[in-house]
Amino acid sequence: MTDRLIIALAQLNPTLGAINANLARARAARADVADADLIMFPELFICGYPPEDLVLRPSFVEACRAAVEELAKDTATGPAVLIGLPWREGANLYNAVALLANGRIETLRYKFDLPNYGVFDEKRVFNSGPAPGPVSFKGVRIGVPICEDIWQEETCETLVETGAEILLVPNGSPFERNKDDMRLNLVVARVTETGLPMAYLNQVGGQDELVFDGASFVLNADRSLALQMPMFREEIAVTEWRRGADGWHCVPGEIEAIPEKEEETWKACVLGLRDYVLKNRFPGVVLGLSGGIDSAVVAAMAVDALGAEKVHCVMLPYAYTSRESLADAEECAKLLGVRYDVVPIKAPVEGFLEALKPMFHGSTPGVTEENLQSRARGVILMAISNKFGAMVLTTGNKSEMSVGYATLYGDMNGGYNPIKDVYKTEVYRLAAWRNARGRVIPERIITKAPSAELRENQTDQDSLPPYDVLDAMLEGLVENELPVAEIVRETGYDEALVKRVQHMLYVAEYKRRQAAPGVKITRRNFGRDRRYPITNGFRDGR
């Protein structure tokens, strides 16, 4: 039995499915903390989280087990390891954590409470484990609840009743706005109920739509914050734990400042974009730089994520592109230091119009002809991507994606969208926040009226309510699932207008199903969180 433990918390960024690379990361991290007694890794670290249907492949589960068995051999000397992996036992497949010590897998614990809401559907691929008891390590009884296990009382109650002295929690908890406060309040509740200190270790990094923000921390039994690790950044924290008359406590360590509001949103978008590009081995990105706010913000995020040398911006002007937009796009590209090309689309657009002239004869020009401009731009950007390998970024915000103010196979073309879950009003706040840290977006881009510039003197408000009004309605319809009548009552907006926005929201579902993935920022992102049918005859009040 010992009265002192050195526990390393490895807040790291695995690549999903890259089992050998993740094993190498685990070995390197362990080597960096050779004097520790134990190093803990986040949930399912050996394969990455969430593995989704990959865990239904027997060869995948076998490769994860083989990697952990290799790592276990290393523990004949040096630090023991707590590491997550999918584990098959007979007919059951578990989300497991393994204690590696003395050159072998000493014991395993299985996740008991499987999440099945929002972005999670673990019940689809995993079996629930039995209520876990603590593991014994150097005479200390350590409870190892896994992520969702601490979101309800039952598992932690079982652990304290069976003699746990410390709670070490590996997590794969994805970012959403203000999630850090939610986690802290949750851990305070579990610590208060159990009277035990808790180390909350979270994954960091991007995985498709999800961003894991890290922000790991330790709370002592008196609910004092002993350690706060950074958000959106890898770090290994070495913590010292001592046994006293009142039980175990963690010696206070560094308390990192946690970003808030626009800063946390920006950093989440940047991390998600960076990891999507790098983990999928794209050499860089290309995007249309229109002189508008959305593409300027996305270009700035791309530079922050990848460096200017990996970002290629293209202006694709037509007859309705204003001189101001041409000047603003060029200035933005210069401020960002990116490659900038101008590819006029007059010839392809007029070629389409000429080809369709016999069929369109006698009809009135309208949205169809406008969308040809957007689709010509999409074709050109995809051709640049095909030729040089850079991934196309699409730049539509959540307000536009909500109501379908976007063109399929046009401005929706692309492999990833970092602002897909960011409402238009916040896009403006993000631009101002980023400029305050170094001007990269011309002021006129922020102050001028937004326009798709697909016809003469067009503005977005020709088709949509003002964005502050629209976003308030969407907050009710999308984020809170409020009925139209309640939104009208709370906001005072015209009922017919709210119903029109709801209708636009519902009929645009088919577009969203074909949209590029993008970083989850809000509680209800399109795709994983909000799964509406395409064919949908329901409207409030009918």
Coordinates of C-alpha atoms in Angstrom, one line a residue:
M1 CA 0.0 0.0 0.0
T2 CA 1.2 3.5 -0.8
D3 CA 0.4 7.0 0.4
R4 CA 1.6 8.7 -2.7
L5 CA 0.8 8.3 -6.4
I6 CA 2.1 10.1 -9.5
I7 CA -0.6 9.9 -12.2
A8 CA 0.0 11.3 -15.7
L9 CA -3.1 12.5 -17.6
A10 CA -2.5 12.3 -21.3
Q11 CA -4.8 14.7 -23.1
L12 CA -3.9 13.6 -26.6
N13 CA -5.3 13.6 -30.2
P14 CA -5.6 10.1 -31.6
T15 CA -6.5 9.4 -35.2
L16 CA -9.5 7.2 -35.6
G17 CA -8.6 3.8 -37.0
A18 CA -4.8 4.5 -37.0
I19 CA -4.2 1.8 -34.4
N20 CA -0.5 1.5 -34.9
A21 CA 0.0 5.3 -34.9
N22 CA -2.1 5.6 -31.7
L23 CA 0.0 2.9 -30.1
A24 CA 3.1 4.8 -31.0
R25 CA 1.6 7.9 -29.4
A26 CA 0.8 6.0 -26.3
R27 CA 4.3 4.6 -26.0
A28 CA 5.9 8.0 -26.6
A29 CA 3.7 9.6 -24.0
R30 CA 4.5 6.9 -21.5
A31 CA 8.2 7.4 -22.2
D32 CA 7.9 11.1 -21.4
V33 CA 6.6 10.4 -17.9
A34 CA 8.9 7.6 -17.0
D35 CA 8.8 8.5 -13.3
A36 CA 5.0 8.3 -13.0
D37 CA 3.3 5.4 -11.4
L38 CA 0.4 5.4 -13.9
I39 CA -0.5 7.1 -17.1
M40 CA -4.2 7.4 -18.2
F41 CA -5.4 7.9 -21.8
P42 CA -8.8 9.1 -23.0
E43 CA -11.8 6.8 -23.9
L44 CA -11.1 4.2 -26.6
F45 CA -7.7 5.9 -27.2
I46 CA -6.1 2.9 -29.0
C47 CA -8.7 3.2 -31.9
G48 CA -10.0 6.7 -31.5
Y49 CA -13.5 7.9 -30.6
P50 CA -16.2 7.5 -31.8
P51 CA -15.3 4.4 -33.9
E52 CA -18.9 3.9 -35.1
D53 CA -19.4 0.8 -37.2
L54 CA -15.7 0.1 -37.4
V55 CA -16.1 -1.8 -34.2
L56 CA -18.5 -4.2 -36.0
R57 CA -15.5 -5.5 -38.0
P58 CA -13.9 -8.4 -36.1
S59 CA -10.5 -7.6 -37.6
F60 CA -10.6 -4.1 -36.2
V61 CA -11.4 -5.2 -32.7
E62 CA -8.7 -7.9 -32.9
A63 CA -6.1 -5.3 -34.1
C64 CA -7.0 -3.0 -31.1
R65 CA -6.6 -5.9 -28.7
A66 CA -3.2 -6.9 -30.3
A67 CA -2.0 -3.3 -30.0
V68 CA -2.9 -3.1 -26.3
E69 CA -1.3 -6.5 -25.6
E70 CA 1.9 -5.2 -27.2
L71 CA 1.7 -2.1 -25.0
A72 CA 1.1 -4.2 -21.9
K73 CA 4.5 -5.9 -22.5
D74 CA 6.2 -2.6 -22.0
T75 CA 4.8 -2.3 -18.5
A76 CA 7.1 -5.0 -17.1
T77 CA 9.0 -1.9 -15.9
G78 CA 8.0 1.7 -15.6
P79 CA 4.5 3.3 -15.5
A80 CA 1.4 1.3 -15.5
V81 CA -1.2 2.3 -18.1
L82 CA -5.0 2.9 -18.2
I83 CA -6.1 2.8 -21.9
G84 CA -9.4 2.4 -23.7
L85 CA -10.2 -0.2 -26.4
P86 CA -13.1 -2.1 -27.8
W87 CA -13.1 -5.5 -26.2
R88 CA -15.0 -8.7 -27.2
E89 CA -15.9 -11.2 -24.6
G90 CA -17.9 -14.0 -26.0
A91 CA -20.9 -12.6 -27.9
N92 CA -20.6 -9.2 -26.2
L93 CA -18.6 -6.2 -27.4
Y94 CA -17.7 -3.6 -24.8
N95 CA -16.4 -0.1 -24.6
A96 CA -13.6 -1.0 -22.2
V97 CA -10.6 0.4 -20.3
A98 CA -7.6 -1.9 -19.5
L99 CA -5.2 -1.6 -16.7
L100 CA -1.8 -2.6 -18.0
A101 CA 0.9 -3.4 -15.4
N102 CA 3.6 -6.0 -14.7
G103 CA 3.9 -6.8 -18.4
R104 CA 0.3 -7.8 -19.0
I105 CA -3.3 -6.8 -19.0
E106 CA -4.1 -6.9 -15.3
T107 CA -7.8 -6.2 -15.5
L108 CA -10.6 -4.6 -17.5
R109 CA -13.6 -2.5 -16.8
Y110 CA -16.5 -2.0 -19.1
K111 CA -18.7 1.0 -19.7
F112 CA -22.0 0.6 -18.0
D113 CA -24.1 3.5 -19.1
L114 CA -24.0 3.7 -23.0
P115 CA -25.2 7.1 -24.4
N116 CA -27.8 7.0 -27.1
Y117 CA -28.8 10.6 -27.8
G118 CA -27.5 13.5 -29.8
V119 CA -24.3 12.6 -31.5
F120 CA -24.1 9.3 -29.6
D121 CA -25.4 5.9 -30.6
E122 CA -23.2 3.5 -28.6
K123 CA -26.1 1.1 -27.9
R124 CA -26.1 0.3 -31.6
V125 CA -22.6 -1.1 -31.5
F126 CA -21.7 -1.9 -27.8
N127 CA -23.1 -4.0 -25.0
S128 CA -23.5 -2.5 -21.6
G129 CA -21.1 -3.8 -19.1
P130 CA -21.9 -4.9 -15.5
A131 CA -21.8 -2.2 -12.8
P132 CA -18.0 -1.8 -12.3
G133 CA -16.1 -2.2 -9.1
P134 CA -12.8 -0.4 -8.5
V135 CA -9.4 -1.7 -9.7
S136 CA -6.6 -2.3 -7.3
F137 CA -3.4 -0.6 -8.1
K138 CA -0.5 -0.5 -5.6
G139 CA -2.9 -1.2 -2.8
V140 CA -5.2 1.8 -3.8
R141 CA -8.8 1.1 -5.0
I142 CA -9.4 3.2 -8.1
G143 CA -12.7 3.6 -9.7
V144 CA -12.7 4.0 -13.5
P145 CA -16.1 5.1 -14.7
I146 CA -16.0 5.7 -18.4
C147 CA -17.4 9.0 -19.7
E148 CA -21.2 8.6 -19.7
D149 CA -21.0 6.6 -16.5
I150 CA -20.6 9.8 -14.5
W151 CA -23.6 11.6 -16.1
Q152 CA -25.9 9.5 -13.9
E153 CA -25.4 8.7 -10.2
E154 CA -25.6 4.9 -10.3
T155 CA -22.0 4.0 -11.4
C156 CA -20.2 6.3 -9.0
E157 CA -22.5 5.2 -6.2
T158 CA -21.6 1.6 -6.9
L159 CA -17.9 2.5 -6.9
V160 CA -17.9 4.3 -3.6
E161 CA -20.0 1.5 -2.0
T162 CA -17.4 -1.1 -3.2
G163 CA -14.5 0.8 -1.7
A164 CA -13.2 3.2 -4.4
E165 CA -10.8 5.8 -3.0
I166 CA -10.1 7.9 -6.2
L167 CA -12.1 8.3 -9.4
L168 CA -10.2 8.4 -12.7
V169 CA -12.5 9.1 -15.7
P170 CA -11.4 8.6 -19.3
N171 CA -13.7 10.6 -21.7
G172 CA -14.5 11.2 -25.3
S173 CA -16.7 14.2 -24.7
P174 CA -17.3 16.4 -27.8
F175 CA -17.3 20.1 -27.8
E176 CA -20.4 22.3 -27.9
R177 CA -20.7 25.9 -26.7
N178 CA -20.5 26.2 -22.9
K179 CA -19.9 22.4 -22.5
D180 CA -17.0 23.0 -20.1
D181 CA -19.4 24.6 -17.5
M182 CA -21.8 21.7 -17.8
R183 CA -19.0 19.1 -17.2
L184 CA -17.7 21.0 -14.2
N185 CA -21.1 21.2 -12.6
L186 CA -21.6 17.5 -13.3
V187 CA -18.3 16.5 -11.7
V188 CA -19.1 18.8 -8.7
A189 CA -22.3 16.8 -8.2
R190 CA -20.5 13.4 -8.4
V191 CA -17.7 14.5 -6.0
T192 CA -20.3 15.9 -3.6
E193 CA -22.3 12.6 -3.6
T194 CA -19.3 10.3 -3.3
G195 CA -16.9 12.4 -1.2
L196 CA -14.1 11.2 -3.6
P197 CA -11.7 13.2 -5.7
M198 CA -12.1 12.9 -9.5
A199 CA -9.7 13.3 -12.5
Y200 CA -11.7 14.1 -15.6
L201 CA -9.5 13.3 -18.7
N202 CA -10.9 14.2 -22.1
Q203 CA -9.7 13.6 -25.7
V204 CA -8.6 16.5 -27.8
G205 CA -8.8 16.8 -31.6
G206 CA -11.2 16.7 -34.6
Q207 CA -13.1 13.7 -35.9
D208 CA -15.3 14.5 -38.8
E209 CA -18.1 16.8 -37.5
L210 CA -17.0 16.4 -33.9
V211 CA -14.3 18.4 -32.1
F212 CA -13.0 17.2 -28.7
D213 CA -11.8 20.1 -26.7
G214 CA -9.8 18.5 -24.0
A215 CA -10.2 20.9 -21.0
S216 CA -9.4 18.0 -18.6
F217 CA -9.4 18.8 -14.9
V218 CA -9.1 17.4 -11.4
L219 CA -11.5 18.2 -8.6
N220 CA -10.6 17.3 -5.0
A221 CA -13.1 15.9 -2.5
D222 CA -13.6 19.4 -1.1
R223 CA -14.7 20.5 -4.6
S224 CA -11.6 22.6 -5.1
L225 CA -10.1 22.7 -8.6
A226 CA -6.7 21.1 -8.4
L227 CA -5.8 21.2 -12.1
Q228 CA -7.2 22.7 -15.3
M229 CA -5.7 21.6 -18.5
P230 CA -5.9 23.7 -21.7
M231 CA -8.7 23.6 -24.3
F232 CA -8.1 22.6 -27.9
R233 CA -4.4 21.6 -27.2
E234 CA -2.6 18.4 -26.4
E235 CA -0.9 18.2 -23.1
I236 CA 0.4 15.6 -20.6
A237 CA -0.1 16.7 -17.0
V238 CA 1.8 14.9 -14.2
T239 CA -0.3 15.0 -11.0
E240 CA 0.8 14.1 -7.5
W241 CA -1.7 12.4 -5.2
R242 CA -1.3 12.0 -1.5
R243 CA -3.3 10.1 1.1
G244 CA -4.2 12.0 4.2
A245 CA -6.4 11.5 7.2
D246 CA -9.5 12.4 5.1
G247 CA -8.5 10.3 2.1
W248 CA -6.8 11.1 -1.2
H249 CA -6.2 14.5 -2.6
C250 CA -4.4 15.9 -5.7
V251 CA -1.7 18.4 -5.0
P252 CA -2.8 21.7 -6.7
G253 CA -1.2 22.2 -10.2
E254 CA -1.6 24.6 -13.1
I255 CA -4.9 26.2 -13.8
E256 CA -5.2 27.1 -17.5
A257 CA -7.6 29.9 -18.6
I258 CA -10.6 28.5 -20.6
P259 CA -11.6 30.5 -23.7
E260 CA -15.2 31.7 -23.9
K261 CA -17.7 33.0 -26.5
E262 CA -16.2 33.8 -29.9
E263 CA -12.7 32.6 -28.9
E264 CA -13.9 29.1 -28.1
T265 CA -16.0 28.9 -31.2
W266 CA -13.1 30.1 -33.4
K267 CA -10.7 27.6 -31.9
A268 CA -13.1 24.8 -32.2
C269 CA -13.7 25.6 -35.9
V270 CA -9.9 25.9 -36.5
L271 CA -9.1 22.6 -34.8
G272 CA -11.9 20.7 -36.6
L273 CA -10.8 22.0 -40.0
R274 CA -7.1 21.3 -39.3
D275 CA -7.6 17.7 -38.2
Y276 CA -10.1 17.0 -41.1
V277 CA -7.5 18.2 -43.6
L278 CA -4.4 16.7 -42.1
K279 CA -5.8 13.4 -40.9
N280 CA -7.3 12.8 -44.4
R281 CA -4.0 13.8 -45.9
F282 CA -5.1 16.7 -48.1
P283 CA -2.2 18.9 -49.2
G284 CA -4.2 22.0 -48.5
V285 CA -7.5 23.7 -49.3
V286 CA -9.1 25.9 -52.0
L287 CA -12.1 28.1 -51.7
G288 CA -14.0 30.8 -53.5
L289 CA -13.3 34.2 -52.0
S290 CA -16.3 36.3 -52.9
G291 CA -15.6 39.5 -51.0
G292 CA -18.4 38.5 -48.6
I293 CA -18.2 37.9 -44.8
D294 CA -18.6 34.1 -44.9
S295 CA -15.8 33.2 -47.3
A296 CA -13.5 35.8 -45.6
V297 CA -14.1 34.2 -42.2
V298 CA -13.5 30.7 -43.6
A299 CA -10.3 31.8 -45.3
A300 CA -9.0 33.3 -42.1
M301 CA -9.9 30.1 -40.2
A302 CA -8.1 28.0 -42.9
V303 CA -5.0 30.2 -42.5
D304 CA -5.1 29.8 -38.7
A305 CA -5.5 26.1 -39.1
L306 CA -3.1 25.2 -41.9
G307 CA -0.9 28.2 -42.6
A308 CA -1.2 30.6 -45.5
E309 CA 0.9 28.4 -47.8
K310 CA -1.8 25.7 -47.8
V311 CA -4.7 28.0 -48.6
H312 CA -5.7 28.9 -52.1
C313 CA -8.4 31.6 -52.6
V314 CA -10.1 32.1 -56.0
M315 CA -12.3 35.0 -57.0
L316 CA -14.9 33.9 -59.6
P317 CA -16.5 37.1 -60.9
Y318 CA -19.5 37.6 -63.2
A319 CA -21.4 40.6 -64.4
Y320 CA -23.1 41.2 -61.0
T321 CA -19.9 41.1 -59.0
S322 CA -19.3 44.6 -57.7
R323 CA -16.1 46.5 -57.9
E324 CA -16.2 46.6 -54.1
S325 CA -16.3 42.8 -53.8
L326 CA -13.4 42.5 -56.2
A327 CA -11.3 45.0 -54.2
D328 CA -12.4 43.5 -50.9
A329 CA -11.5 39.9 -51.9
E330 CA -8.1 40.9 -53.2
E331 CA -7.3 42.9 -50.0
C332 CA -8.5 40.0 -47.8
A333 CA -6.2 37.6 -49.6
K334 CA -3.3 40.0 -49.2
L335 CA -3.9 40.4 -45.5
L336 CA -4.0 36.7 -45.1
G337 CA -0.9 36.1 -47.3
V338 CA -2.6 33.4 -49.4
R339 CA -2.4 32.6 -53.1
Y340 CA -5.1 34.5 -54.9
D341 CA -6.4 33.9 -58.4
V342 CA -9.2 35.5 -60.5
V343 CA -11.1 33.1 -62.8
P344 CA -14.0 35.0 -64.6
I345 CA -17.1 32.8 -65.1
K346 CA -18.7 34.7 -68.0
A347 CA -17.7 32.1 -70.6
P348 CA -19.0 29.0 -68.8
V349 CA -22.2 30.7 -67.7
E350 CA -23.0 32.0 -71.1
G351 CA -22.2 28.6 -72.5
F352 CA -24.8 27.0 -70.3
L353 CA -27.3 29.7 -71.2
E354 CA -26.7 29.2 -74.9
A355 CA -27.0 25.4 -74.6
L356 CA -30.3 25.8 -72.7
K357 CA -31.6 28.6 -74.9
P358 CA -33.9 26.5 -77.1
M359 CA -35.5 24.8 -74.1
F360 CA -35.8 28.0 -72.0
H361 CA -37.2 30.0 -74.9
G362 CA -40.2 32.1 -73.9
S363 CA -39.6 31.7 -70.1
T364 CA -38.7 34.6 -67.8
P365 CA -35.1 34.6 -66.4
G366 CA -35.0 34.0 -62.7
V367 CA -33.5 31.8 -60.0
T368 CA -32.5 29.1 -62.5
E369 CA -30.2 31.5 -64.3
E370 CA -28.9 32.9 -61.1
N371 CA -28.0 29.4 -59.9
L372 CA -26.1 28.7 -63.1
Q373 CA -23.6 31.2 -61.8
S374 CA -23.2 29.5 -58.5
R375 CA -22.9 26.1 -60.2
A376 CA -20.3 27.3 -62.7
R377 CA -18.2 28.5 -59.7
G378 CA -18.7 25.1 -58.1
V379 CA -17.5 23.2 -61.2
I380 CA -14.4 25.4 -61.5
L381 CA -13.5 25.0 -57.8
M382 CA -13.9 21.2 -58.1
A383 CA -11.7 21.2 -61.2
I384 CA -9.0 23.0 -59.3
S385 CA -9.3 20.5 -56.5
N386 CA -9.2 17.6 -58.9
K387 CA -6.1 19.0 -60.7
F388 CA -4.0 20.0 -57.7
G389 CA -5.4 17.9 -54.8
A390 CA -6.5 20.6 -52.4
M391 CA -9.9 20.1 -50.8
V392 CA -12.6 22.6 -51.5
L393 CA -14.0 24.4 -48.5
T394 CA -17.6 25.4 -48.6
T395 CA -18.6 28.5 -46.7
G396 CA -22.4 28.5 -45.9
N397 CA -23.4 29.5 -42.4
K398 CA -26.1 27.8 -40.3
S399 CA -28.7 30.5 -41.0
E400 CA -28.4 29.9 -44.7
M401 CA -28.2 26.1 -44.3
S402 CA -31.3 26.3 -42.1
V403 CA -33.5 27.9 -44.8
G404 CA -31.9 26.5 -47.9
Y405 CA -30.4 29.8 -49.0
A406 CA -27.7 27.9 -50.9
T407 CA -27.3 26.2 -54.2
L408 CA -26.8 22.4 -54.5
Y409 CA -23.8 21.6 -56.7
G410 CA -22.9 25.2 -56.6
D411 CA -21.8 27.1 -53.5
M412 CA -22.6 24.0 -51.5
N413 CA -19.8 22.1 -53.3
G414 CA -16.9 21.1 -51.1
G415 CA -15.4 18.6 -48.7
Y416 CA -15.8 20.5 -45.4
N417 CA -17.4 23.5 -43.9
P418 CA -16.0 25.0 -40.7
I419 CA -18.9 27.4 -40.2
K420 CA -21.7 25.0 -41.0
D421 CA -23.0 25.2 -37.4
V422 CA -22.4 29.0 -36.9
Y423 CA -25.3 31.4 -37.3
K424 CA -24.8 34.4 -39.5
T425 CA -25.0 36.9 -36.6
E426 CA -22.1 35.0 -34.9
V427 CA -20.1 35.0 -38.1
Y428 CA -20.0 38.8 -37.9
R429 CA -18.9 38.6 -34.2
L430 CA -16.2 36.1 -35.1
A431 CA -14.9 38.4 -37.8
A432 CA -14.6 41.2 -35.3
W433 CA -13.0 39.0 -32.7
R434 CA -10.4 37.7 -35.2
N435 CA -9.6 41.2 -36.5
A436 CA -9.1 42.4 -32.9
R437 CA -6.2 40.0 -32.8
G438 CA -4.7 41.1 -36.1
R439 CA -6.5 42.5 -39.0
V440 CA -7.2 39.9 -41.7
I441 CA -10.7 40.9 -42.9
P442 CA -11.3 44.3 -44.5
E443 CA -13.7 46.4 -42.5
R444 CA -16.0 46.9 -45.5
I445 CA -16.6 43.1 -45.7
I446 CA -18.0 43.3 -42.2
T447 CA -20.1 46.4 -42.6
K448 CA -21.6 46.1 -46.1
A449 CA -25.0 44.5 -46.7
P450 CA -24.6 40.8 -47.4
S451 CA -25.4 39.7 -51.0
A452 CA -25.0 36.6 -53.2
E453 CA -24.5 39.0 -56.1
L454 CA -26.4 36.8 -58.6
R455 CA -28.5 39.7 -59.9
E456 CA -28.3 43.5 -60.0
N457 CA -28.5 45.2 -56.6
Q458 CA -29.3 42.0 -54.8
T459 CA -29.1 41.7 -51.0
D460 CA -29.9 38.7 -48.8
Q461 CA -32.8 40.5 -47.3
D462 CA -34.6 40.5 -50.6
S463 CA -35.3 36.8 -49.8
L464 CA -34.8 36.6 -46.0
P465 CA -35.7 38.5 -42.9
P466 CA -32.8 40.5 -41.3
Y467 CA -30.4 38.0 -39.9
D468 CA -30.9 39.1 -36.3
V469 CA -34.6 38.3 -36.7
L470 CA -34.0 35.1 -38.7
D471 CA -31.5 33.8 -36.1
A472 CA -33.8 34.4 -33.2
M473 CA -36.5 32.4 -35.0
L474 CA -34.1 29.6 -35.8
E475 CA -32.9 29.5 -32.2
G476 CA -36.4 28.7 -31.3
L477 CA -37.2 26.3 -34.2
V478 CA -33.9 24.4 -34.3
E479 CA -32.1 24.7 -31.0
N480 CA -35.2 24.6 -28.7
E481 CA -37.8 22.9 -30.9
L482 CA -40.4 25.5 -29.9
P483 CA -43.8 25.6 -31.5
V484 CA -44.5 28.5 -33.8
A485 CA -47.1 30.0 -31.4
E486 CA -44.5 30.1 -28.5
I487 CA -41.9 31.8 -30.7
V488 CA -44.5 34.4 -31.7
R489 CA -45.5 34.9 -28.1
E490 CA -41.8 35.3 -26.9
T491 CA -40.5 37.5 -29.7
G492 CA -43.5 39.4 -31.0
Y493 CA -42.7 38.4 -34.6
D494 CA -45.4 38.1 -37.2
E495 CA -46.9 34.6 -37.1
A496 CA -47.0 34.3 -40.9
L497 CA -43.3 35.1 -41.0
V498 CA -42.4 32.5 -38.4
K499 CA -44.5 29.9 -40.3
R500 CA -42.7 30.9 -43.5
V501 CA -39.3 30.4 -41.9
Q502 CA -40.4 27.0 -40.4
H503 CA -41.6 25.9 -43.9
M504 CA -38.2 27.0 -45.4
L505 CA -36.4 25.0 -42.7
Y506 CA -38.4 21.9 -43.4
V507 CA -38.2 21.9 -47.2
A508 CA -34.5 22.5 -47.1
E509 CA -33.8 19.1 -45.4
Y510 CA -33.0 17.5 -48.8
K511 CA -30.2 20.0 -49.3
R512 CA -28.7 19.5 -45.9
R513 CA -28.5 15.8 -46.5
Q514 CA -26.2 16.5 -49.4
A515 CA -24.1 19.1 -47.6
A516 CA -20.5 18.8 -46.6
P517 CA -19.7 17.9 -43.0
G518 CA -18.8 20.7 -40.7
V519 CA -17.8 21.4 -37.1
K520 CA -20.4 20.9 -34.4
I521 CA -20.7 24.1 -32.3
T522 CA -24.2 24.2 -31.0
R523 CA -26.3 21.7 -29.0
R524 CA -28.3 20.9 -32.2
N525 CA -26.2 20.6 -35.2
F526 CA -27.6 19.5 -38.5
G527 CA -26.8 15.8 -39.1
R528 CA -25.9 14.0 -36.0
D529 CA -28.0 15.9 -33.5
R530 CA -31.1 16.9 -35.5
R531 CA -32.3 14.1 -37.7
Y532 CA -35.4 15.2 -39.5
P533 CA -37.1 13.3 -42.4
I534 CA -36.8 14.8 -45.9
T535 CA -40.4 13.9 -46.7
N536 CA -42.3 15.8 -44.0
G537 CA -45.9 17.1 -44.2
F538 CA -46.0 18.4 -40.7
R539 CA -46.3 22.1 -40.0
D540 CA -47.3 23.8 -36.7
G541 CA -51.0 24.8 -36.6
R542 CA -52.2 22.3 -39.3

